[in-house]
mmCIF file of C-alpha atoms in Angstrom:
data_model
loop_
_atom_site.group_PDB
_atom_site.id
_atom_site.type_symbol
_atom_site.label_atom_id
_atom_site.label_comp_id
_atom_site.label_asym_id
_atom_site.label_seq_id
_atom_site.Cartn_x
_atom_site.Cartn_y
_atom_site.Cartn_z
ATOM 1 C CA MET A 1 -6.499 -5.477 3.847
ATOM 2 C CA GLU A 2 -6.022 -4.384 -0.028
ATOM 3 C CA ARG A 3 -7.459 -5.727 -2.966
ATOM 4 C CA MET A 4 -6.339 -5.948 -6.221
ATOM 5 C CA LEU A 5 -7.936 -5.343 -9.765
ATOM 6 C CA GLN A 6 -5.574 -7.780 -11.713
ATOM 7 C CA LEU A 7 -5.315 -6.343 -15.651
ATOM 8 C CA GLY A 8 -2.957 -9.084 -17.146
ATOM 9 C CA PRO A 9 0.746 -7.933 -15.009
ATOM 10 C CA LEU A 10 -0.857 -4.880 -14.092
ATOM 11 C CA ALA A 11 -2.403 -4.445 -10.377
ATOM 12 C CA LEU A 12 -4.415 -1.960 -9.594
ATOM 13 C CA PRO A 13 -5.468 -1.298 -5.399
ATOM 14 C CA TRP A 14 -9.275 -1.413 -5.397
ATOM 15 C CA THR A 15 -8.781 1.648 -2.527
ATOM 16 C CA LEU A 16 -7.014 3.397 -5.523
ATOM 17 C CA LEU A 17 -9.715 2.834 -7.784
ATOM 18 C CA ILE A 18 -12.272 4.085 -5.386
ATOM 19 C CA LEU A 19 -10.265 7.273 -4.446
ATOM 20 C CA LEU A 20 -10.468 8.299 -8.342
ATOM 21 C CA ALA A 21 -13.980 7.574 -8.773
ATOM 22 C CA ALA A 22 -14.989 9.696 -5.840
ATOM 23 C CA TRP A 23 -12.748 12.396 -6.989
ATOM 24 C CA GLN A 24 -14.301 12.522 -10.513
ATOM 25 C CA LEU A 25 -17.728 12.504 -8.643
ATOM 26 C CA GLY A 26 -16.813 15.359 -6.289
ATOM 27 C CA ASN A 27 -14.977 17.237 -9.211
ATOM 28 C CA LEU A 28 -18.206 17.069 -11.550
ATOM 29 C CA VAL A 29 -20.240 18.127 -8.574
ATOM 30 C CA HIS A 30 -18.015 21.081 -7.828
ATOM 31 C CA GLU A 31 -17.967 22.078 -11.807
ATOM 32 C CA ARG A 32 -21.972 21.530 -12.084
ATOM 33 C CA LEU A 33 -22.910 24.023 -9.220
ATOM 34 C CA SER A 34 -20.372 26.450 -10.220
ATOM 35 C CA ALA A 35 -21.971 26.467 -13.779
ATOM 36 C CA ARG A 36 -25.362 26.903 -12.348
ATOM 37 C CA SER A 37 -24.058 29.545 -10.126
ATOM 38 C CA GLY A 38 -22.921 31.394 -13.174
ATOM 39 C CA LEU A 39 -19.281 30.867 -12.055
ATOM 40 C CA ALA A 40 -16.524 29.368 -13.935
ATOM 41 C CA PRO A 41 -15.073 26.019 -12.004
ATOM 42 C CA GLY A 42 -12.024 27.915 -11.460
ATOM 43 C CA PRO A 43 -8.781 26.762 -9.765
ATOM 44 C CA HIS A 44 -10.226 25.811 -6.311
ATOM 45 C CA GLY A 45 -11.021 22.187 -7.165
ATOM 46 C CA TRP A 46 -7.230 21.865 -8.466
ATOM 47 C CA ARG A 47 -5.570 23.620 -5.421
ATOM 48 C CA LEU A 48 -7.924 21.682 -2.823
ATOM 49 C CA THR A 49 -6.819 18.357 -4.451
ATOM 50 C CA LEU A 50 -3.346 19.617 -4.349
ATOM 51 C CA ALA A 51 -3.338 20.562 -0.967
ATOM 52 C CA ALA A 52 -4.977 17.286 0.192
ATOM 53 C CA LEU A 53 -2.000 15.182 -1.671
ATOM 54 C CA LEU A 54 0.523 17.221 -0.262
ATOM 55 C CA ALA A 55 -0.918 17.026 3.446
ATOM 56 C CA ALA A 56 -1.379 13.164 2.759
ATOM 57 C CA ARG A 57 2.054 12.543 1.833
ATOM 58 C CA LEU A 58 3.649 15.017 4.732
ATOM 59 C CA GLY A 59 1.412 13.282 7.077
ATOM 60 C CA PHE A 60 2.978 9.830 6.245
ATOM 61 C CA VAL A 61 6.602 11.362 6.096
ATOM 62 C CA LEU A 62 6.508 13.137 9.617
ATOM 63 C CA GLY A 63 5.132 9.763 11.035
ATOM 64 C CA TYR A 64 8.462 7.604 10.114
ATOM 65 C CA PRO A 65 11.145 10.523 10.806
ATOM 66 C CA ALA A 66 13.882 8.193 11.191
ATOM 67 C CA GLU A 67 13.233 5.793 7.913
ATOM 68 C CA TYR A 68 13.058 9.189 5.815
ATOM 69 C CA ALA A 69 16.143 11.054 7.765
ATOM 70 C CA ALA A 70 17.958 7.972 6.603
ATOM 71 C CA ALA A 71 16.770 8.440 2.903
ATOM 72 C CA PRO A 72 15.550 11.731 2.338
ATOM 73 C CA TRP A 73 15.921 11.333 -1.134
ATOM 74 C CA SER A 74 12.926 8.900 -0.987
ATOM 75 C CA VAL A 75 10.240 11.807 0.773
ATOM 76 C CA PRO A 76 9.161 13.112 -2.900
ATOM 77 C CA ASP A 77 8.973 9.528 -4.288
ATOM 78 C CA ILE A 78 5.217 8.683 -3.720
ATOM 79 C CA ARG A 79 5.788 5.079 -5.488
ATOM 80 C CA ASP A 80 6.322 3.566 -1.677
ATOM 81 C CA GLY A 81 2.515 4.080 -1.535
ATOM 82 C CA GLY A 82 2.997 6.221 1.790
ATOM 83 C CA TRP A 83 -0.134 8.232 2.484
ATOM 84 C CA GLN A 84 -2.014 9.504 5.610
ATOM 85 C CA PRO A 85 -5.196 9.470 3.980
ATOM 86 C CA TRP A 86 -7.001 11.553 6.944
ATOM 87 C CA ALA A 87 -4.036 14.382 7.048
ATOM 88 C CA GLY A 88 -5.179 14.658 3.416
ATOM 89 C CA LEU A 89 -8.939 15.354 4.345
ATOM 90 C CA GLY A 90 -8.252 17.586 7.046
ATOM 91 C CA ALA A 91 -6.267 19.961 4.642
ATOM 92 C CA ALA A 92 -9.131 19.590 2.168
ATOM 93 C CA LEU A 93 -11.533 20.620 5.152
ATOM 94 C CA LEU A 94 -9.400 23.346 5.958
ATOM 95 C CA TYR A 95 -9.151 24.339 2.476
ATOM 96 C CA VAL A 96 -12.776 24.758 2.586
ATOM 97 C CA ALA A 97 -13.138 26.539 5.965
ATOM 98 C CA VAL A 98 -10.995 29.483 4.790
ATOM 99 C CA LEU A 99 -13.301 29.850 1.670
ATOM 100 C CA TRP A 100 -16.120 30.342 4.093
ATOM 101 C CA LEU A 101 -14.249 32.297 6.313
ATOM 102 C CA TRP A 102 -13.589 34.750 3.104
ATOM 103 C CA ARG A 103 -16.991 34.393 1.923
ATOM 104 C CA SER A 104 -15.952 32.975 -1.615
ATOM 105 C CA PRO A 105 -18.475 32.764 -4.232
ATOM 106 C CA TRP A 106 -17.140 29.443 -4.742
ATOM 107 C CA ARG A 107 -17.657 28.027 -1.438
ATOM 108 C CA ARG A 108 -20.776 25.945 -1.571
ATOM 109 C CA PRO A 109 -20.145 24.184 -5.025
ATOM 110 C CA LEU A 110 -16.446 23.557 -3.563
ATOM 111 C CA ALA A 111 -18.101 21.899 -0.041
ATOM 112 C CA SER A 112 -20.787 19.943 -2.008
ATOM 113 C CA GLY A 113 -18.050 18.807 -3.839
ATOM 114 C CA LEU A 114 -16.120 17.573 -1.089
ATOM 115 C CA ALA A 115 -18.939 16.387 0.471
ATOM 116 C CA MET A 116 -19.441 14.181 -2.486
ATOM 117 C CA PHE A 117 -16.203 13.027 -2.764
ATOM 118 C CA VAL A 118 -16.225 11.986 1.100
ATOM 119 C CA ALA A 119 -19.535 10.269 0.860
ATOM 120 C CA ALA A 120 -18.585 7.880 -2.522
ATOM 121 C CA TRP A 121 -15.195 7.295 -0.716
ATOM 122 C CA LEU A 122 -16.443 5.624 2.480
ATOM 123 C CA THR A 123 -19.511 4.294 0.827
ATOM 124 C CA GLY A 124 -16.514 2.612 -1.786
ATOM 125 C CA LEU A 125 -14.397 1.478 1.419
ATOM 126 C CA ALA A 126 -17.488 0.381 2.975
ATOM 127 C CA LEU A 127 -18.669 -1.937 0.203
ATOM 128 C CA LEU A 128 -14.931 -3.456 -0.277
ATOM 129 C CA ARG A 129 -14.715 -4.469 2.923
ATOM 130 C CA ALA A 130 -18.745 -5.911 2.580
ATOM 131 C CA THR A 131 -17.425 -7.806 -0.226
ATOM 132 C CA ALA A 132 -14.273 -9.227 1.011
ATOM 133 C CA ALA A 133 -14.627 -13.389 0.606
ATOM 134 C CA PRO A 134 -14.646 -15.103 4.033
ATOM 135 C CA GLY A 135 -11.800 -16.966 4.538
ATOM 136 C CA ALA A 136 -9.530 -15.137 1.886
ATOM 137 C CA ALA A 137 -7.731 -13.370 4.446
ATOM 138 C CA ASP A 138 -5.961 -16.250 6.545
ATOM 139 C CA LEU A 139 -2.456 -17.926 6.005
ATOM 140 C CA PRO A 140 -2.415 -20.007 2.882
ATOM 141 C CA THR A 141 -2.010 -24.030 3.112
ATOM 142 C CA TRP A 142 0.569 -23.693 0.296
ATOM 143 C CA ARG A 143 3.537 -25.586 1.268
ATOM 144 C CA GLY A 144 7.159 -24.951 -0.333
ATOM 145 C CA VAL A 145 10.696 -26.255 0.033
ATOM 146 C CA ALA A 146 13.167 -23.807 1.458
ATOM 147 C CA LEU A 147 16.717 -23.516 -0.094
ATOM 148 C CA ASP A 148 17.797 -25.523 3.093
ATOM 149 C CA ALA A 149 15.500 -28.263 2.048
ATOM 150 C CA GLY A 150 13.121 -27.737 4.662
ATOM 151 C CA SER A 151 9.774 -27.855 4.038
ATOM 152 C CA VAL A 152 7.606 -24.838 4.925
ATOM 153 C CA ALA A 153 4.016 -24.297 5.080
ATOM 154 C CA PRO A 154 2.564 -20.571 6.315
ATOM 155 C CA ALA A 155 -0.222 -21.751 7.836
ATOM 156 C CA ASP A 156 1.969 -23.643 10.099
ATOM 157 C CA LEU A 157 3.452 -20.332 11.328
ATOM 158 C CA ARG A 158 0.097 -19.278 13.081
ATOM 159 C CA GLY A 159 0.835 -17.591 16.314
ATOM 160 C CA GLN A 160 3.214 -15.331 14.996
ATOM 161 C CA PRO A 161 3.206 -12.364 12.484
ATOM 162 C CA VAL A 162 4.483 -13.339 9.258
ATOM 163 C CA VAL A 163 5.362 -11.226 6.094
ATOM 164 C CA VAL A 164 5.035 -13.400 2.585
ATOM 165 C CA ASN A 165 7.068 -11.462 -0.151
ATOM 166 C CA LEU A 166 6.562 -12.723 -3.655
ATOM 167 C CA TRP A 167 9.399 -11.876 -6.032
ATOM 168 C CA ALA A 168 11.810 -12.700 -8.554
ATOM 169 C CA SER A 169 15.030 -12.165 -9.232
ATOM 170 C CA TRP A 170 14.609 -10.488 -13.082
ATOM 171 C CA CYS A 171 12.249 -7.952 -11.078
ATOM 172 C CA PRO A 172 14.320 -4.778 -10.718
ATOM 173 C CA PRO A 173 12.018 -3.711 -7.555
ATOM 174 C CA CYS A 174 12.441 -6.952 -6.082
ATOM 175 C CA ARG A 175 15.881 -6.634 -5.861
ATOM 176 C CA ARG A 176 15.930 -3.088 -4.735
ATOM 177 C CA GLU A 177 13.651 -3.750 -1.781
ATOM 178 C CA MET A 178 15.744 -6.774 -0.628
ATOM 179 C CA PRO A 179 17.955 -4.938 1.660
ATOM 180 C CA VAL A 180 14.923 -2.988 3.337
ATOM 181 C CA LEU A 181 13.332 -6.589 3.858
ATOM 182 C CA LEU A 182 16.658 -8.162 5.632
ATOM 183 C CA GLN A 183 16.921 -5.001 7.685
ATOM 184 C CA ALA A 184 13.395 -5.575 9.183
ATOM 185 C CA ARG A 185 14.360 -9.009 9.872
ATOM 186 C CA GLN A 186 16.774 -8.118 12.112
ATOM 187 C CA ALA A 187 15.241 -5.607 13.840
ATOM 188 C CA HIS A 188 11.938 -7.476 14.174
ATOM 189 C CA GLY A 189 13.050 -10.953 15.641
ATOM 190 C CA GLN A 190 9.379 -11.926 16.639
ATOM 191 C CA VAL A 191 8.419 -11.955 12.867
ATOM 192 C CA ARG A 192 8.740 -14.711 10.283
ATOM 193 C CA PHE A 193 9.777 -13.656 6.801
ATOM 194 C CA LEU A 194 9.175 -15.445 4.006
ATOM 195 C CA TRP A 195 10.872 -14.723 0.663
ATOM 196 C CA VAL A 196 8.787 -16.769 -2.002
ATOM 197 C CA ASN A 197 10.256 -17.044 -5.262
ATOM 198 C CA GLN A 198 7.789 -17.189 -8.185
ATOM 199 C CA GLY A 199 8.689 -18.978 -11.375
ATOM 200 C CA GLU A 200 12.235 -19.366 -11.114
ATOM 201 C CA PRO A 201 14.730 -22.784 -10.977
ATOM 202 C CA PRO A 202 16.022 -23.679 -7.509
ATOM 203 C CA GLU A 203 20.015 -22.821 -9.153
ATOM 204 C CA THR A 204 18.738 -19.273 -9.986
ATOM 205 C CA VAL A 205 17.320 -18.552 -6.853
ATOM 206 C CA ALA A 206 20.081 -20.014 -4.588
ATOM 207 C CA ARG A 207 22.386 -17.961 -6.634
ATOM 208 C CA PHE A 208 20.604 -14.859 -6.086
ATOM 209 C CA ALA A 209 19.617 -15.438 -2.392
ATOM 210 C CA ALA A 210 23.601 -16.266 -1.394
ATOM 211 C CA ARG A 211 24.434 -12.526 -3.221
ATOM 212 C CA GLN A 212 21.933 -10.925 -1.192
ATOM 213 C CA GLY A 213 22.357 -12.686 2.002
ATOM 214 C CA LEU A 214 19.037 -14.299 2.461
ATOM 215 C CA PRO A 215 18.436 -16.795 4.822
ATOM 216 C CA ALA A 216 18.184 -19.929 3.144
ATOM 217 C CA ALA A 217 15.454 -21.548 5.433
ATOM 218 C CA ASP A 218 13.384 -18.457 4.584
ATOM 219 C CA VAL A 219 13.588 -18.538 0.765
ATOM 220 C CA LEU A 220 10.851 -20.725 -0.354
ATOM 221 C CA LEU A 221 10.766 -22.262 -4.085
ATOM 222 C CA ASP A 222 7.636 -22.051 -6.204
ATOM 223 C CA THR A 223 8.514 -22.649 -9.720
ATOM 224 C CA PRO A 224 5.215 -22.914 -11.250
ATOM 225 C CA ALA A 225 4.392 -19.559 -9.292
ATOM 226 C CA GLN A 226 1.160 -21.428 -7.581
ATOM 227 C CA LEU A 227 0.843 -19.160 -4.603
ATOM 228 C CA GLY A 228 0.749 -15.903 -6.481
ATOM 229 C CA ARG A 229 -2.078 -17.371 -8.514
ATOM 230 C CA THR A 230 -3.436 -19.048 -5.517
ATOM 231 C CA LEU A 231 -3.718 -15.840 -3.546
ATOM 232 C CA GLY A 232 -4.826 -13.187 -6.500
ATOM 233 C CA TYR A 233 -1.360 -11.490 -6.744
ATOM 234 C CA LYS A 234 0.070 -11.730 -10.202
ATOM 235 C CA ALA A 235 2.441 -8.460 -9.896
ATOM 236 C CA LEU A 236 5.709 -8.453 -8.465
ATOM 237 C CA PRO A 237 6.642 -7.494 -5.605
ATOM 238 C CA THR A 238 4.012 -8.337 -3.602
ATOM 239 C CA THR A 239 4.120 -8.295 -0.031
ATOM 240 C CA LEU A 240 1.419 -9.887 2.568
ATOM 241 C CA PHE A 241 1.354 -8.875 5.883
ATOM 242 C CA TYR A 242 -0.705 -11.657 8.711
ATOM 243 C CA ASP A 243 -0.827 -11.073 12.221
ATOM 244 C CA GLY A 244 -0.094 -13.711 15.075
ATOM 245 C CA ARG A 245 -3.525 -15.038 14.478
ATOM 246 C CA GLY A 246 -3.174 -15.573 10.720
ATOM 247 C CA ARG A 247 -5.240 -12.812 9.374
ATOM 248 C CA LEU A 248 -4.205 -10.938 6.343
ATOM 249 C CA VAL A 249 -3.867 -7.032 7.722
ATOM 250 C CA ALA A 250 -2.568 -5.689 4.816
ATOM 251 C CA VAL A 251 -0.860 -5.865 1.223
ATOM 252 C CA ARG A 252 1.479 -3.920 -0.911
ATOM 253 C CA ALA A 253 1.951 -4.581 -4.431
ATOM 254 C CA GLY A 254 5.061 -2.608 -5.402
ATOM 255 C CA GLU A 255 8.394 -1.760 -3.931
ATOM 256 C CA LEU A 256 8.623 -1.145 -0.416
ATOM 257 C CA SER A 257 10.622 1.732 0.928
ATOM 258 C CA ALA A 258 11.779 1.584 4.562
ATOM 259 C CA ALA A 259 8.973 3.707 5.880
ATOM 260 C CA THR A 260 6.067 1.932 4.186
ATOM 261 C CA LEU A 261 7.451 -1.581 5.526
ATOM 262 C CA ALA A 262 7.628 -0.133 9.146
ATOM 263 C CA HIS A 263 4.187 1.263 8.541
ATOM 264 C CA HIS A 264 2.707 -2.419 7.694
ATOM 265 C CA LEU A 265 4.876 -4.176 9.873
ATOM 266 C CA ALA A 266 3.287 -1.600 13.005
ATOM 267 C CA GLN A 267 -0.392 -2.843 11.665
ATOM 268 C CA ILE A 268 0.817 -6.460 12.665
ATOM 269 C CA THR A 269 3.161 -6.132 15.900
ATOM 270 C CA GLY A 270 2.400 -2.646 17.399
ATOM 271 C CA PRO A 271 5.016 0.192 17.408
ATOM 272 C CA ALA A 272 8.492 -1.194 16.195
ATOM 273 C CA ARG A 273 10.800 -1.720 19.498
ATOM 274 C CA PRO A 274 14.748 -1.779 18.902
ATOM 275 C CA ALA A 275 16.186 -4.901 18.361
ATOM 276 C CA PRO A 276 17.919 -6.338 21.945
#
């Protein structure tokens, strides 16, 4: 479950901040040990980083061949947040192993830097999990009025997977991801998708929903943007994924691609099955 650091309108995932801090520590160890051994830091730190990033991206892309085959131009677009971290770590370990086989003088400093990175990364993730507020990962009790005048509270939907999308019509990434969400809704009939508009008047929401073909019963009005503040997610779009037990399993702050949406849906439903 993703947690964010809110800096005004900017939302930064804590997992990303932990990753960057761990990389800085690992790189510092690598450079210090290289200098102590009379070696220039050399290109290996950056080469290893690049190899790990490429492997992490490729590992994710290969996991969703149909989604990326339908939109191949999105493969290099890393803004969708699609990474496979263990593939990246595997590439980094392979890089260090090659240096050991070649008996490179940089092998010990680089291996020590990688060990520091892994230790700091895993420790940070463990602390993040340990400090999660109890009850903060449950379906919210907030209740909203849908465009069809029905009243919907996400907490009442416990028993089925639920996707809550916080959006606004003025937000370009929100508009771009709407077709992806609609296609997923059609393919995953067991999942309830809720589009909770943040801060716009009903007539604006109704016009936009009609143009996009959004189901009126699943588009909720939140004129004071209360739900986003309550959940602690102010950035738009933000999409929250709850499993059938009402637990928050994943959060995506930013635009969803078909692949990243499929990835998060699998976390709450299991592998996707074609619609009957």
